[in-house]
Amino acid sequence: MKTVEGDQMLKPSGNGDTAADSRRGDAGHSIALMKDGGALAPHQLEARRLINTDPATRELTNSFRELRTRLLELSDGQNFTTLVVPVSQGCGASFVARNLALAFAFDESRTALLVDCDLQRPSQHLALDVEPASGGLTDYLEHPAIGIKPILYHTGIPRLRLVPAGNAQNGHMEYFSSFRMRAVLDSLRCRYPDRYLFLDGPPIKGSPDARILSDLADYVVVVAGYGRDTPSSINRAVAGFDPNKLAGIVFNETP
Ligand SMILES: Nc1ncnc2c1ncn2[C@@H]1O[C@H](COP(=O)(O)OP(=O)(O)OP(=O)(O)O)[C@@H](O)[C@H]1O
Ligand SMILES: [Mg+2]
């Protein structure tokens, strides 16, 4: 059964003294210290608003771990693609997509690939401090000859890679309904059986793109702004998706 399985409530973590928190935290457990080279220090993770094992973010970190567990329970043991979309703009869905991907990367037996599919307001390269010098998703879709490798970027976080949205902006091209889009996602997911894909999608309200993207995903996580989106607007938003793909609704409280 793949119906809406319980709701998740995310609150911003406390704004403690991050340097002191990092010192108090168990550095041995920090993802910043896991192998992969060039790893970020805990305060750098904090600055990027990324979950880590410091006590200050533990509650939030556990929420993402629960969401990870729920998705893994729904799956049949194979790697999968999860679309994360906000009901309306500014719910913090990009934050949720980023940290959910990170929760999978926490697990040393898995890797995560975050794909920024919000072409109107791409943000993951900024949040993760990645300079998309060799282009991103739309560049590949327009010019597949460049290959996939140049659009896969290291993030400084072990086992977490980013495909940025890209620089090509052809407003007339239906990127997400293209054959190439489906093919590239399939090949990214199938290449490594331990790789999990997370699509950071555009708002459901106002454009069909979120629904079109859901056709390319195995699961959909809908992010509602706590105190922002009304129950009826959430219901309307959720109604557009295949109920078998709906993994849950996250109520996120932005800081
Ligand atoms: N629960 C939270 N705890 C801490 N910081 C958060 C939380 N939710 C969002 N933020 C921060 O708020 C800012 C805006 O979030 P985000 O980038 O996800 O917004 P957005 O892309 O405008 O929203 P959406 O993707 O829903 O349209 C970011 O700096 C993000 O890190
Ligand atoms: Mg966003």
Tab-separated table of C-alpha atoms and ligand atoms in Angstrom:
chain	number	residue	atom	x	y	z
A	1	MET	CA	0.000	0.000	0.000
A	2	LYS	CA	1.420	3.333	-0.985
A	3	THR	CA	-1.019	5.908	0.341
A	4	VAL	CA	-0.327	9.026	2.375
A	5	GLU	CA	1.463	7.484	5.298
A	6	GLY	CA	1.210	9.897	8.196
A	7	ASP	CA	2.356	13.480	8.216
A	8	GLN	CA	5.704	14.848	9.175
A	9	MET	CA	6.190	18.123	10.999
A	10	LEU	CA	9.508	19.906	10.571
A	11	LYS	CA	10.462	22.861	12.693
A	12	PRO	CA	13.577	24.941	12.230
A	13	SER	CA	16.412	23.878	14.504
A	14	GLY	CA	17.474	26.139	17.380
A	15	ASN	CA	19.879	28.932	16.590
A	16	GLY	CA	22.514	27.973	19.109
A	17	ASP	CA	26.150	28.906	19.125
A	18	THR	CA	27.120	26.763	16.169
A	19	ALA	CA	30.851	26.748	16.862
A	20	ALA	CA	30.242	25.649	20.435
A	21	ASP	CA	27.628	23.143	19.289
A	22	SER	CA	30.141	21.648	16.871
A	23	ARG	CA	32.651	21.243	19.660
A	24	ARG	CA	30.045	19.629	21.891
A	25	GLY	CA	28.845	17.347	19.082
A	26	ASP	CA	30.381	13.933	18.638
A	27	ALA	CA	32.742	14.683	15.791
A	28	GLY	CA	33.291	10.978	15.218
A	29	HIS	CA	29.696	10.673	14.076
A	30	SER	CA	29.664	13.751	11.941
A	31	ILE	CA	28.994	13.135	8.283
A	32	ALA	CA	31.526	15.886	7.706
A	33	LEU	CA	34.223	13.449	8.689
A	34	MET	CA	33.129	10.483	6.636
A	35	LYS	CA	35.395	9.421	3.811
A	36	ASP	CA	35.181	10.900	0.298
A	37	GLY	CA	37.715	13.687	0.611
A	38	GLY	CA	37.176	17.432	0.852
A	39	ALA	CA	34.432	16.969	3.456
A	40	LEU	CA	32.805	19.961	5.046
A	41	ALA	CA	33.243	20.847	8.712
A	42	PRO	CA	30.124	20.851	10.951
A	43	HIS	CA	29.908	24.655	11.006
A	44	GLN	CA	29.927	24.657	7.196
A	45	LEU	CA	27.035	22.185	7.182
A	46	GLU	CA	25.207	24.404	9.643
A	47	ALA	CA	25.822	27.444	7.450
A	48	ARG	CA	24.257	25.576	4.496
A	49	ARG	CA	21.318	24.648	6.726
A	50	LEU	CA	22.115	20.976	6.443
A	51	ILE	CA	21.270	18.443	9.073
A	52	ASN	CA	24.176	17.015	11.013
A	53	THR	CA	24.634	15.071	14.211
A	54	ASP	CA	25.086	18.075	16.469
A	55	PRO	CA	22.601	18.072	19.370
A	56	ALA	CA	21.130	21.372	18.135
A	57	THR	CA	19.783	19.748	14.962
A	58	ARG	CA	19.105	16.265	16.291
A	59	GLU	CA	15.294	16.543	16.251
A	60	LEU	CA	15.326	17.784	12.676
A	61	THR	CA	17.861	15.144	11.649
A	62	ASN	CA	15.655	12.423	13.110
A	63	SER	CA	12.638	13.720	11.180
A	64	PHE	CA	14.557	13.261	7.941
A	65	ARG	CA	15.709	9.828	9.009
A	66	GLU	CA	12.067	8.868	9.646
A	67	LEU	CA	11.121	10.091	6.194
A	68	ARG	CA	13.980	8.041	4.744
A	69	THR	CA	12.744	4.960	6.609
A	70	ARG	CA	9.204	5.485	5.317
A	71	LEU	CA	10.382	5.709	1.709
A	72	LEU	CA	12.560	2.632	2.087
A	73	GLU	CA	9.607	0.734	3.559
A	74	LEU	CA	7.486	1.624	0.540
A	75	SER	CA	10.114	0.467	-1.911
A	76	ASP	CA	10.737	-3.111	-2.923
A	77	GLY	CA	14.419	-2.974	-2.075
A	78	GLN	CA	15.485	-1.314	-5.312
A	79	ASN	CA	16.797	2.231	-5.551
A	80	PHE	CA	14.191	4.829	-6.495
A	81	THR	CA	13.458	8.414	-7.500
A	82	THR	CA	11.624	10.752	-5.133
A	83	LEU	CA	10.067	14.023	-6.225
A	84	VAL	CA	9.827	16.710	-3.525
A	85	VAL	CA	7.434	19.556	-4.353
A	86	PRO	CA	5.979	22.502	-2.429
A	87	VAL	CA	2.259	23.231	-2.413
A	88	SER	CA	3.106	26.881	-3.029
A	89	GLN	CA	6.334	28.779	-3.451
A	90	GLY	CA	8.393	29.304	-0.318
A	91	CYS	CA	7.265	26.272	1.718
A	92	GLY	CA	10.880	25.177	2.062
A	93	ALA	CA	10.649	22.194	-0.302
A	94	SER	CA	14.195	22.798	-1.539
A	95	PHE	CA	15.367	22.581	2.065
A	96	VAL	CA	13.431	19.317	2.494
A	97	ALA	CA	14.734	17.826	-0.800
A	98	ARG	CA	18.326	18.712	0.113
A	99	ASN	CA	18.154	17.287	3.608
A	100	LEU	CA	16.243	14.176	2.582
A	101	ALA	CA	18.978	13.473	0.027
A	102	LEU	CA	21.510	14.052	2.782
A	103	ALA	CA	19.721	11.629	5.103
A	104	PHE	CA	20.213	8.935	2.448
A	105	ALA	CA	23.862	9.926	2.049
A	106	PHE	CA	24.283	9.550	5.835
A	107	ASP	CA	23.895	5.839	5.259
A	108	GLU	CA	27.269	4.532	4.123
A	109	SER	CA	25.624	1.870	1.965
A	110	ARG	CA	23.789	4.429	-0.194
A	111	THR	CA	24.539	7.453	-2.316
A	112	ALA	CA	22.205	10.330	-3.128
A	113	LEU	CA	21.837	12.472	-6.205
A	114	LEU	CA	19.916	15.722	-5.890
A	115	VAL	CA	18.560	17.083	-9.181
A	116	ASP	CA	17.422	20.699	-9.208
A	117	CYS	CA	14.252	20.674	-11.318
A	118	ASP	CA	13.018	24.126	-10.300
A	119	LEU	CA	13.980	25.856	-13.509
A	120	GLN	CA	12.291	29.150	-12.589
A	121	ARG	CA	13.981	29.472	-9.221
A	122	PRO	CA	16.972	27.119	-9.075
A	123	SER	CA	18.555	27.245	-5.633
A	124	GLN	CA	20.442	24.057	-4.804
A	125	HIS	CA	23.759	25.152	-6.334
A	126	LEU	CA	23.620	28.301	-4.184
A	127	ALA	CA	22.609	26.432	-1.038
A	128	LEU	CA	25.375	23.857	-1.524
A	129	ASP	CA	27.887	26.432	-2.738
A	130	VAL	CA	28.484	24.662	-6.043
A	131	GLU	CA	29.578	26.681	-9.089
A	132	PRO	CA	27.823	25.035	-12.052
A	133	ALA	CA	30.701	25.891	-14.391
A	134	SER	CA	30.053	23.080	-16.868
A	135	GLY	CA	26.275	23.496	-16.961
A	136	GLY	CA	23.408	21.488	-15.547
A	137	LEU	CA	20.233	19.622	-16.401
A	138	THR	CA	18.852	21.928	-19.106
A	139	ASP	CA	22.268	22.203	-20.782
A	140	TYR	CA	22.401	18.437	-21.049
A	141	LEU	CA	18.807	18.213	-22.319
A	142	GLU	CA	19.583	20.745	-25.043
A	143	HIS	CA	23.017	19.336	-25.890
A	144	PRO	CA	23.217	15.676	-24.860
A	145	ALA	CA	26.569	15.414	-26.630
A	146	ILE	CA	28.204	17.081	-23.584
A	147	GLY	CA	27.525	13.857	-21.667
A	148	ILE	CA	26.258	13.340	-18.133
A	149	LYS	CA	29.570	13.509	-16.302
A	150	PRO	CA	30.100	17.293	-16.559
A	151	ILE	CA	26.701	17.986	-14.945
A	152	LEU	CA	27.346	15.779	-11.893
A	153	TYR	CA	28.969	17.913	-9.203
A	154	HIS	CA	30.596	17.032	-5.914
A	155	THR	CA	29.060	18.874	-2.977
A	156	GLY	CA	31.815	18.464	-0.393
A	157	ILE	CA	29.516	16.025	1.383
A	158	PRO	CA	30.379	12.354	1.102
A	159	ARG	CA	28.054	10.409	-1.171
A	160	LEU	CA	25.943	13.443	-2.103
A	161	ARG	CA	26.139	14.755	-5.671
A	162	LEU	CA	24.219	17.558	-7.339
A	163	VAL	CA	22.847	18.069	-10.821
A	164	PRO	CA	22.128	21.823	-10.953
A	165	ALA	CA	19.232	23.177	-13.002
A	166	GLY	CA	21.497	24.501	-15.744
A	167	ASN	CA	21.936	27.669	-17.746
A	168	ALA	CA	19.969	26.884	-20.904
A	169	GLN	CA	16.588	28.584	-20.655
A	170	ASN	CA	14.467	27.737	-23.620
A	171	GLY	CA	11.041	28.715	-22.357
A	172	HIS	CA	9.381	26.954	-25.273
A	173	MET	CA	10.937	23.594	-24.684
A	174	GLU	CA	8.957	21.087	-22.659
A	175	TYR	CA	11.981	19.778	-20.824
A	176	PHE	CA	10.195	17.518	-18.358
A	177	SER	CA	7.925	15.769	-20.831
A	178	SER	CA	10.803	15.077	-23.206
A	179	PHE	CA	12.055	11.608	-23.923
A	180	ARG	CA	15.557	12.775	-23.013
A	181	MET	CA	14.496	13.751	-19.511
A	182	ARG	CA	13.098	10.312	-18.797
A	183	ALA	CA	16.144	8.674	-20.357
A	184	VAL	CA	18.634	10.716	-18.342
A	185	LEU	CA	16.859	10.029	-15.033
A	186	ASP	CA	16.649	6.326	-15.830
A	187	SER	CA	20.291	6.140	-16.698
A	188	LEU	CA	21.337	8.119	-13.582
A	189	ARG	CA	19.329	5.786	-11.357
A	190	CYS	CA	20.180	2.518	-13.052
A	191	ARG	CA	23.908	3.137	-13.323
A	192	TYR	CA	24.464	2.421	-9.609
A	193	PRO	CA	21.990	0.278	-7.632
A	194	ASP	CA	22.863	2.143	-4.411
A	195	ARG	CA	22.077	5.563	-5.909
A	196	TYR	CA	18.850	7.299	-4.847
A	197	LEU	CA	17.550	10.266	-6.825
A	198	PHE	CA	15.810	13.311	-5.358
A	199	LEU	CA	14.116	15.800	-7.657
A	200	ASP	CA	13.645	19.296	-6.239
A	201	GLY	CA	10.519	20.322	-8.098
A	202	PRO	CA	8.666	23.609	-8.694
A	203	PRO	CA	5.512	24.619	-6.782
A	204	ILE	CA	2.373	22.594	-7.520
A	205	LYS	CA	0.272	25.742	-7.673
A	206	GLY	CA	0.435	27.643	-10.921
A	207	SER	CA	2.160	25.185	-13.253
A	208	PRO	CA	1.692	21.628	-14.518
A	209	ASP	CA	5.443	20.918	-14.171
A	210	ALA	CA	5.224	19.318	-10.714
A	211	ARG	CA	2.627	16.855	-11.967
A	212	ILE	CA	4.559	16.149	-15.170
A	213	LEU	CA	7.669	15.459	-13.069
A	214	SER	CA	5.695	13.079	-10.855
A	215	ASP	CA	5.308	10.791	-13.890
A	216	LEU	CA	9.090	10.378	-13.804
A	217	ALA	CA	9.278	9.633	-10.071
A	218	ASP	CA	8.489	6.549	-8.005
A	219	TYR	CA	7.398	8.569	-4.970
A	220	VAL	CA	6.183	12.082	-4.289
A	221	VAL	CA	6.707	14.017	-1.062
A	222	VAL	CA	4.543	17.135	-0.833
A	223	VAL	CA	5.766	19.997	1.344
A	224	ALA	CA	3.171	22.329	2.845
A	225	GLY	CA	4.049	25.577	4.585
A	226	TYR	CA	3.014	25.238	8.198
A	227	GLY	CA	0.470	28.003	8.824
A	228	ARG	CA	0.726	29.117	5.177
A	229	ASP	CA	-1.167	26.572	3.096
A	230	THR	CA	-4.790	25.928	3.998
A	231	PRO	CA	-6.132	22.360	4.294
A	232	SER	CA	-8.225	22.859	1.152
A	233	SER	CA	-5.265	24.102	-0.899
A	234	ILE	CA	-3.195	21.136	0.327
A	235	ASN	CA	-5.999	18.749	-0.636
A	236	ARG	CA	-6.298	20.307	-4.071
A	237	ALA	CA	-2.535	20.110	-4.582
A	238	VAL	CA	-2.296	16.494	-3.505
A	239	ALA	CA	-5.290	15.447	-5.617
A	240	GLY	CA	-3.265	15.931	-8.799
A	241	PHE	CA	-0.892	13.063	-8.011
A	242	ASP	CA	-1.180	9.337	-8.413
A	243	PRO	CA	-2.186	8.208	-4.887
A	244	ASN	CA	0.069	5.170	-5.247
A	245	LYS	CA	3.081	7.467	-5.482
A	246	LEU	CA	2.233	9.809	-2.636
A	247	ALA	CA	4.655	8.958	0.171
A	248	GLY	CA	3.685	11.702	2.592
A	249	ILE	CA	3.038	15.338	3.358
A	250	VAL	CA	5.649	17.330	5.243
A	251	PHE	CA	4.482	20.383	7.158
A	252	ASN	CA	7.493	22.630	7.200
A	253	GLU	CA	7.939	25.690	9.345
A	254	THR	CA	10.416	28.042	7.683
A	255	PRO	CA	12.529	30.187	10.023
B	1	LIG	N1	12.614	23.654	8.711
B	1	LIG	C1	13.606	24.503	8.428
B	1	LIG	N2	14.635	24.684	9.321
B	1	LIG	C2	15.652	25.514	9.045
B	1	LIG	N3	15.774	26.250	7.891
B	1	LIG	C3	14.804	26.111	6.973
B	1	LIG	C4	13.676	25.243	7.187
B	1	LIG	N4	12.865	25.318	6.090
B	1	LIG	C5	13.466	26.186	5.243
B	1	LIG	N5	14.619	26.673	5.772
B	1	LIG	C6	15.520	27.682	5.143
B	1	LIG	O1	14.696	28.706	4.618
B	1	LIG	C7	15.241	29.175	3.381
B	1	LIG	C8	14.197	28.993	2.275
B	1	LIG	O2	13.990	27.588	2.086
B	1	LIG	P1	14.018	26.962	0.609
B	1	LIG	O3	15.289	27.298	-0.079
B	1	LIG	O4	13.641	25.553	0.714
B	1	LIG	O5	12.875	27.830	0.040
B	1	LIG	P2	12.218	27.901	-1.361
B	1	LIG	O6	13.028	27.204	-2.406
B	1	LIG	O7	11.872	29.346	-1.562
B	1	LIG	O8	10.920	27.107	-1.062
B	1	LIG	P3	10.144	26.146	-2.065
B	1	LIG	O9	11.163	25.199	-2.598
B	1	LIG	O10	9.147	25.504	-1.160
B	1	LIG	O11	9.533	27.054	-3.090
B	1	LIG	C9	16.500	28.407	3.115
B	1	LIG	O12	17.595	29.157	3.590
B	1	LIG	C10	16.303	27.153	3.940
B	1	LIG	O13	17.542	26.592	4.293
B	2	MG	MG	12.629	25.738	-3.956
